[in-house]
PDB file of C-alpha atoms and ligand atoms in Angstrom:
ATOM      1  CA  UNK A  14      14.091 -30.012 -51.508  1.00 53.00           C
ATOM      2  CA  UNK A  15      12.337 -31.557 -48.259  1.00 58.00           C
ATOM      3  CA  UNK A  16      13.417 -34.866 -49.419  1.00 61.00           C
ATOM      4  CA  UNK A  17      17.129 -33.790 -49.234  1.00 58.00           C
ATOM      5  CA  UNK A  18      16.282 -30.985 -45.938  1.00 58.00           C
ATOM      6  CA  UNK A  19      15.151 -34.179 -43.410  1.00 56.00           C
ATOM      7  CA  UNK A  20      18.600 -35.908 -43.862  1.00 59.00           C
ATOM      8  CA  UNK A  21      20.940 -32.258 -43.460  1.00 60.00           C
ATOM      9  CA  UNK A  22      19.282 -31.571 -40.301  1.00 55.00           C
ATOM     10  CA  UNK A  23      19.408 -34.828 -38.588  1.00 55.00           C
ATOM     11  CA  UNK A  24      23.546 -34.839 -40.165  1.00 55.00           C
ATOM     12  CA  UNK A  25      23.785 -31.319 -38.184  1.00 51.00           C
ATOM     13  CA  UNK A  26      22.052 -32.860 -35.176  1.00 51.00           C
ATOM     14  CA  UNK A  27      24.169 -36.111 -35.260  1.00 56.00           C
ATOM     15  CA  UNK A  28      27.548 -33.524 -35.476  1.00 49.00           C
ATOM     16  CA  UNK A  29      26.225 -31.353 -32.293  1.00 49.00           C
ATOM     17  CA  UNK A  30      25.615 -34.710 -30.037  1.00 48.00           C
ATOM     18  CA  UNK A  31      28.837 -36.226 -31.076  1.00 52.00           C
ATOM     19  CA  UNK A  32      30.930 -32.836 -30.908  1.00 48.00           C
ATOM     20  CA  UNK A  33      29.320 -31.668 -27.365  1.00 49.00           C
ATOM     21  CA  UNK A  34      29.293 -35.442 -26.127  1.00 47.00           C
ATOM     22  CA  UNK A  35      32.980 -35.102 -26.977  1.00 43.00           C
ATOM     23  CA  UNK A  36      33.001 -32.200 -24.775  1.00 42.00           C
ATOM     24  CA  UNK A  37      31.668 -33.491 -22.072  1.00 42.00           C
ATOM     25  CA  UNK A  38      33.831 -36.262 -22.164  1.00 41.00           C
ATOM     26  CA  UNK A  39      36.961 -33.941 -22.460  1.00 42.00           C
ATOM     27  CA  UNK A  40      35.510 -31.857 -20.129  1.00 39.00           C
ATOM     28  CA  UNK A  41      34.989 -34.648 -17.495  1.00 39.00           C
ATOM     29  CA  UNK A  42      38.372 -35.949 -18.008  1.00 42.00           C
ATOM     30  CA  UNK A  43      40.231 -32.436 -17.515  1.00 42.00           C
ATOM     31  CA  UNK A  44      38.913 -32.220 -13.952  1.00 46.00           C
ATOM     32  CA  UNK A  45      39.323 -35.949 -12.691  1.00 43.00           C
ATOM     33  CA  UNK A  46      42.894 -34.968 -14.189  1.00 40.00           C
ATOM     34  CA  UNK A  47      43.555 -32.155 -11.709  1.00 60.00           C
ATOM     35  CA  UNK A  48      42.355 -34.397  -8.346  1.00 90.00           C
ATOM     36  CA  UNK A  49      44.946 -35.767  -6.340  1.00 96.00           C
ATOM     37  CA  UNK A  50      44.448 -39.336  -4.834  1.00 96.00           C
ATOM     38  CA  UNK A  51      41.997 -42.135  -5.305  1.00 95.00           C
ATOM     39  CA  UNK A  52      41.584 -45.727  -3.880  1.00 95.00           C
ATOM     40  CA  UNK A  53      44.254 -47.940  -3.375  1.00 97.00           C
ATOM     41  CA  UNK A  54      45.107 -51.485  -2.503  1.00 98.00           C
ATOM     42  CA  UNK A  55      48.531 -52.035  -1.127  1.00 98.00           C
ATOM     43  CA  UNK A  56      50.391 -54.091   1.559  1.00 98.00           C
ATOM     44  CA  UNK A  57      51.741 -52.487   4.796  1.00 98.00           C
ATOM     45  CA  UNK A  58      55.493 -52.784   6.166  1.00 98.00           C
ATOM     46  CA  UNK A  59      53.941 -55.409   8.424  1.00 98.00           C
ATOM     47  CA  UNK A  60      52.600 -57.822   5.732  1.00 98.00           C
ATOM     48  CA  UNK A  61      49.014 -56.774   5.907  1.00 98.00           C
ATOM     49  CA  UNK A  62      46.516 -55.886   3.092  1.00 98.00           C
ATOM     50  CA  UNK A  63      45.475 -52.157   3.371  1.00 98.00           C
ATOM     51  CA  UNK A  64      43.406 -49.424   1.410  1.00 98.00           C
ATOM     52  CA  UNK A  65      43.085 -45.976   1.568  1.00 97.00           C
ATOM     53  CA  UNK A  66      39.908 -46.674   3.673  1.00 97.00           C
ATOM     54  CA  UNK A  67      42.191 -47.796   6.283  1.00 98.00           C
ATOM     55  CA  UNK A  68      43.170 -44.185   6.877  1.00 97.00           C
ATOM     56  CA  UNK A  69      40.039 -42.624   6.824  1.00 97.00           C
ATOM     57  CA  UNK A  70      39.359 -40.765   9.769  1.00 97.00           C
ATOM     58  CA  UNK A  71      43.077 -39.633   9.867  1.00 98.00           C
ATOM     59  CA  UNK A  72      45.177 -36.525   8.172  1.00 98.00           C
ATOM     60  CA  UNK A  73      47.345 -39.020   5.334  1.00 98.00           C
ATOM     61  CA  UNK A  74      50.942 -36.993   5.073  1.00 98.00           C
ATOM     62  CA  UNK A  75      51.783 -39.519   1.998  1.00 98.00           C
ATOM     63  CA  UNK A  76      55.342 -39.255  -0.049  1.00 98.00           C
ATOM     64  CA  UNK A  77      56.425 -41.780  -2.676  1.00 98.00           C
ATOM     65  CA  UNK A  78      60.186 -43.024  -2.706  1.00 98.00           C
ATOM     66  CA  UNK A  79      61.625 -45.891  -2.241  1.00 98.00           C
ATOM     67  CA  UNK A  80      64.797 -47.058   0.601  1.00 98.00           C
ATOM     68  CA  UNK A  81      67.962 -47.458  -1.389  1.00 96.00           C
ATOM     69  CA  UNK A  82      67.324 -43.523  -2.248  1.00 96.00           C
ATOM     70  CA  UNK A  83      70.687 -41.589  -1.203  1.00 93.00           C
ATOM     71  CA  UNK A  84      69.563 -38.576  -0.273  1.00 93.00           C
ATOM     72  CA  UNK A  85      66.014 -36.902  -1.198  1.00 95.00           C
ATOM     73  CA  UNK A  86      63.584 -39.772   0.344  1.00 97.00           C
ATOM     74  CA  UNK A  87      65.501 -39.669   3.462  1.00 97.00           C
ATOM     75  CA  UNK A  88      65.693 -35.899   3.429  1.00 96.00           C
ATOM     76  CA  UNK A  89      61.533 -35.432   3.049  1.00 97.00           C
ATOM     77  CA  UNK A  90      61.037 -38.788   5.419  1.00 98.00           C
ATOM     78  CA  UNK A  91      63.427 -36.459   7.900  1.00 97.00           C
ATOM     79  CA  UNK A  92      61.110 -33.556   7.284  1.00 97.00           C
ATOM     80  CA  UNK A  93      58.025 -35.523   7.998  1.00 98.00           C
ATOM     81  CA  UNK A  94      59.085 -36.987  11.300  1.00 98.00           C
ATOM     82  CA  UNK A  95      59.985 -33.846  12.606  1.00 98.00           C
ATOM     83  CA  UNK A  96      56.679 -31.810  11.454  1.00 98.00           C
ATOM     84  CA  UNK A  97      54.751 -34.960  13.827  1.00 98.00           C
ATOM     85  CA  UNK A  98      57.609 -34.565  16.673  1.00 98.00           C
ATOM     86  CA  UNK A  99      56.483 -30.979  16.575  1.00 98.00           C
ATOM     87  CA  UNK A 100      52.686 -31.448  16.694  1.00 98.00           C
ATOM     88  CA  UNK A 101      53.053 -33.005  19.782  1.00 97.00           C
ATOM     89  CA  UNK A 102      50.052 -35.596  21.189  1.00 97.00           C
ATOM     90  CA  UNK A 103      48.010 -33.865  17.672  1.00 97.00           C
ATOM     91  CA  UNK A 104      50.182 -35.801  15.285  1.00 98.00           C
ATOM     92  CA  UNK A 105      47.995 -39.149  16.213  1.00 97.00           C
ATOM     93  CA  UNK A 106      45.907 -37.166  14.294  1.00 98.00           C
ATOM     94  CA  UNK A 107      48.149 -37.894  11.166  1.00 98.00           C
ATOM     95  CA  UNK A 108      49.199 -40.837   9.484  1.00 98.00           C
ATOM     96  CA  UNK A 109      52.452 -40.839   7.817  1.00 98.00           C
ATOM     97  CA  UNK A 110      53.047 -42.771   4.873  1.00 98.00           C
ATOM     98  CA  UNK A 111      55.711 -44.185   2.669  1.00 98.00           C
ATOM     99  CA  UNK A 112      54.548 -45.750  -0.655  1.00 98.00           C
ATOM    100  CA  UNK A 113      57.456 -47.313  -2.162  1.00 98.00           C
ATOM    101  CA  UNK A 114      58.154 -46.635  -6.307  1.00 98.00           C
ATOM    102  CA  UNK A 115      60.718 -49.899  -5.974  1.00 97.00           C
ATOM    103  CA  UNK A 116      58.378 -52.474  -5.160  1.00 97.00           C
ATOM    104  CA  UNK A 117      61.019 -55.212  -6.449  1.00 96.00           C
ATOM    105  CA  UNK A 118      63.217 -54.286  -3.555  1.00 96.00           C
ATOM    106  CA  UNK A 119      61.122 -52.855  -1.283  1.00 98.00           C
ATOM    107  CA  UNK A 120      59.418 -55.445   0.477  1.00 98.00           C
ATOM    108  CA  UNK A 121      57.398 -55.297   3.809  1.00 98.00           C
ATOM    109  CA  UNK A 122      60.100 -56.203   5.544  1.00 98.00           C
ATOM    110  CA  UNK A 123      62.636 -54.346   3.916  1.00 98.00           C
ATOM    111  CA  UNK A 124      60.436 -51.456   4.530  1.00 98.00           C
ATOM    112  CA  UNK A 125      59.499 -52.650   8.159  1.00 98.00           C
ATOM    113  CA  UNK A 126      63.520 -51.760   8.635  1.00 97.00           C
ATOM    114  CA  UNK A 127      63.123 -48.640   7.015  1.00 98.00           C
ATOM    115  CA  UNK A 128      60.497 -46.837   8.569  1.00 98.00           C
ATOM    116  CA  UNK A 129      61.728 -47.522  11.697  1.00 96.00           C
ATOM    117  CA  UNK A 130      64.489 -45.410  11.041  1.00 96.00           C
ATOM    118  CA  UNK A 131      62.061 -42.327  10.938  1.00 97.00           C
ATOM    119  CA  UNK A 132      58.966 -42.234  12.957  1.00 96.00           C
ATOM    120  CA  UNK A 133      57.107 -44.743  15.106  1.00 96.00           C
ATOM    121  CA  UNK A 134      54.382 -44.592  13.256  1.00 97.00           C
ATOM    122  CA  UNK A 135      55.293 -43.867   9.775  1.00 98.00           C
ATOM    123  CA  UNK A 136      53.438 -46.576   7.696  1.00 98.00           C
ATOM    124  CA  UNK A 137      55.486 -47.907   4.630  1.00 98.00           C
ATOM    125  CA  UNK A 138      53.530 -49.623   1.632  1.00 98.00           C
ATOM    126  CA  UNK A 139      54.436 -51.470  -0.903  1.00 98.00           C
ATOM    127  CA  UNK A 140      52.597 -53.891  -3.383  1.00 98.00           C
ATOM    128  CA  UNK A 141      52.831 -55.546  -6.864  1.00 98.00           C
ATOM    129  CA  UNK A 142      53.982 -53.615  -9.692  1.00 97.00           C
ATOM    130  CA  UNK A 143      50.460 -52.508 -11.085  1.00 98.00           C
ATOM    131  CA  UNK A 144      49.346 -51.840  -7.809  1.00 98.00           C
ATOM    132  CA  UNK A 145      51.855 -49.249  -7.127  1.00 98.00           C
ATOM    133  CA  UNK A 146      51.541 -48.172 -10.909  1.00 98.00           C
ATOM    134  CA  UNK A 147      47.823 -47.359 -10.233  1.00 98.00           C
ATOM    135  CA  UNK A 148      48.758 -45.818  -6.447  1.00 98.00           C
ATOM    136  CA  UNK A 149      51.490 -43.666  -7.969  1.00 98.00           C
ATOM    137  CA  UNK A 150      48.862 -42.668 -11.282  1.00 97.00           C
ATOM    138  CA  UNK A 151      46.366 -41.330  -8.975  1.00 97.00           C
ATOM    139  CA  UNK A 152      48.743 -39.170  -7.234  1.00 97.00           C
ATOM    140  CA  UNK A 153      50.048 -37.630 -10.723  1.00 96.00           C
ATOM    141  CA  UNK A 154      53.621 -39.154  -9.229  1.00 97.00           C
ATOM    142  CA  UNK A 155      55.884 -40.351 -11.966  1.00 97.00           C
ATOM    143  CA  UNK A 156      58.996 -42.910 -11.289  1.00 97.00           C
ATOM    144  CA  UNK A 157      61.199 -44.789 -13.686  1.00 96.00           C
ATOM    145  CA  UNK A 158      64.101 -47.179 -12.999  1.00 94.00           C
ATOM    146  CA  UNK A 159      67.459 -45.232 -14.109  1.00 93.00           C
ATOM    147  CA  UNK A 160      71.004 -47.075 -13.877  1.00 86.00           C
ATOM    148  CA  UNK A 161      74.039 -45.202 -13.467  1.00 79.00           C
ATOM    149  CA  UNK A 162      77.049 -45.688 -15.760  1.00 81.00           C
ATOM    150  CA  UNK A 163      78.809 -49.061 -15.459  1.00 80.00           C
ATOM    151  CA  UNK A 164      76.319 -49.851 -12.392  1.00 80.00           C
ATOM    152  CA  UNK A 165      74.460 -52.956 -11.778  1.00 79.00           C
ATOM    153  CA  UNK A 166      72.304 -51.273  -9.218  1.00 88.00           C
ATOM    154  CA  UNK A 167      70.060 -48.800 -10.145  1.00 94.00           C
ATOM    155  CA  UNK A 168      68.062 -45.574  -8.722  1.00 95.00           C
ATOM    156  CA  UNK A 169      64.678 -44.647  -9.466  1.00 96.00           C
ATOM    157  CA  UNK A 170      64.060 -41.102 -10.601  1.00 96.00           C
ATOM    158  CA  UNK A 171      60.746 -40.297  -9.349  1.00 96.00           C
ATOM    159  CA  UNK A 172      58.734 -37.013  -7.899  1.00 96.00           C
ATOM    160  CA  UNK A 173      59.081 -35.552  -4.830  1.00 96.00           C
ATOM    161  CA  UNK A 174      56.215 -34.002  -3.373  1.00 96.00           C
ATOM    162  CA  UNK A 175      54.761 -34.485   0.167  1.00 97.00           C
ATOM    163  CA  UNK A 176      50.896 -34.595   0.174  1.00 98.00           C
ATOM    164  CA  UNK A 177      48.554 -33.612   2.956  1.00 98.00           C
ATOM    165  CA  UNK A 178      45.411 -35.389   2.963  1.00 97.00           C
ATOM    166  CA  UNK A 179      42.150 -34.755   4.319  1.00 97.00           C
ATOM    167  CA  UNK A 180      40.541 -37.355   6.663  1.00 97.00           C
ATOM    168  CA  UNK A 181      38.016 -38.273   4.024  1.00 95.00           C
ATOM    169  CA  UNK A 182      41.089 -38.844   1.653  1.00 95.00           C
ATOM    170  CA  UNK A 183      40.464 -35.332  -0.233  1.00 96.00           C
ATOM    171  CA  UNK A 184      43.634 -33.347  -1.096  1.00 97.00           C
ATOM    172  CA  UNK A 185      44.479 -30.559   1.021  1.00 97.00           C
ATOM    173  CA  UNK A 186      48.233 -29.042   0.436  1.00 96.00           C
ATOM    174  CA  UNK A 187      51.458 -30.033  -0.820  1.00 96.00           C
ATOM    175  CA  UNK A 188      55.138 -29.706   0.473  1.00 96.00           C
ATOM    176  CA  UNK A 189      58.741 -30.847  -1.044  1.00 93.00           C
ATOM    177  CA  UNK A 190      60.791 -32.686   0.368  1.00 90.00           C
ATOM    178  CA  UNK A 191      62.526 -29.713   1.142  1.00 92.00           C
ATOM    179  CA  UNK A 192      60.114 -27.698   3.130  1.00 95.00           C
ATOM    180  CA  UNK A 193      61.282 -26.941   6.650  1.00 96.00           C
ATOM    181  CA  UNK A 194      59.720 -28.820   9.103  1.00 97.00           C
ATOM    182  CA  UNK A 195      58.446 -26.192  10.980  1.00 98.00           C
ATOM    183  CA  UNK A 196      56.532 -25.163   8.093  1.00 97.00           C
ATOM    184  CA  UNK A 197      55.164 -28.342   7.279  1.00 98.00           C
ATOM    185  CA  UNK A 198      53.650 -28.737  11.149  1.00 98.00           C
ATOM    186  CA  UNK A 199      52.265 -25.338  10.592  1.00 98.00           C
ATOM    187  CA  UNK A 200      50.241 -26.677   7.679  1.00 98.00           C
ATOM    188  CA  UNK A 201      49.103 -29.609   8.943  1.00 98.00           C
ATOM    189  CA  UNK A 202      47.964 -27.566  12.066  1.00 98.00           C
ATOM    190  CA  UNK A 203      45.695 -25.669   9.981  1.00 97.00           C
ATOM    191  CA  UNK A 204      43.231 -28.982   9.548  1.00 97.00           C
ATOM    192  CA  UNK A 205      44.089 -30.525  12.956  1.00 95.00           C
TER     193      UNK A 205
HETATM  194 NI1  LIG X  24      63.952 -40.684  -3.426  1.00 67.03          NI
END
């Protein structure tokens, strides 16, 4: 009976380890899951290598889209500028950033065009295709190329959610592209 009891209870203690390391592992995933953010390496609208260190120190108000968009990039980048306008001398406080989803087209110097439209010192970034794949994965934003009927050009569908970050890069709040300015300033205030 011993010879047979050895074995079962180092089986049972082999299927504890492996289920709770299992756990853990689940567990550990789950949670890294429901952060928002994370390094990044990308190129800025005026040709220069940047990470999120770069913007430490600084409240990151970070949406992804991309230029040719018709109507919803422009329509949050709109929001954005006007939140800082409002804020007054306490939006140097805040960085404002564009990370494109269409790094084929969007180049630093298309982008360099593009911001400029908006606010003086909205920063666009763009970078190789994994780059932005890993930027865009570690804010849970999702894109994908979509062509209209009988187009050769095509849209990307992608999310649309404006993220406040804090000035060690932690998430703090999010707003749509559709929030009023006014209350978009009003959050940002609350961590100025
Ligand atoms: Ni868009």
């Amino acid at each position: 009976m011993r010879k047979f009891l050895i074995p079962a209870v180092f089986v049972i203690v082999a299927i504890i380890i492996a289920v709770g390391g299992r756990y853990v592992i689940l567990g550990g995933h789950d949670s890294a899951a429901a952060a928002i953010g994370g390094p990044f390496t990308l190129t800025n609208h005026k040709g220069e290598e940047v990470t999120e260190q770069d913007f430490r120190g600084k409240l990151m108000l970070i949406y992804f889209g991309y230029t040719y968009c018709p109507d919803v990039c422009p329509t949050g980048l709109a929001a954005m500028s006007s939140a800082l306008q409002m804020l007054g001398p306490d939006a140097d406080q805040v960085a404002p950033i564009l990370v494109t989803v269409d790094p084929e087209r969007d180049t630093a110097q298309a982008l360099a065009t593009y911001v400029g439209h908006f606010h003086p010192s909205l920063v666009g970034l763009t970078g190789s295709p994994e780059q932005i794949a890993a930027a865009a994965k570690a804010f849970k934003v999702f894109y994908r190329k979509a062509n209209p009927e009988g187009s050769s050009e095509y849209l990307v569908d992608h999310s649309s959610v404006v993220y406040l970050m804090g000035r060690d890069g932690a998430f703090l709040l999010h707003f749509s592209h559709q929030t009023d300015p006014e209350a978009m300033a009003a959050g940002i205030k609350k961590f100025l």
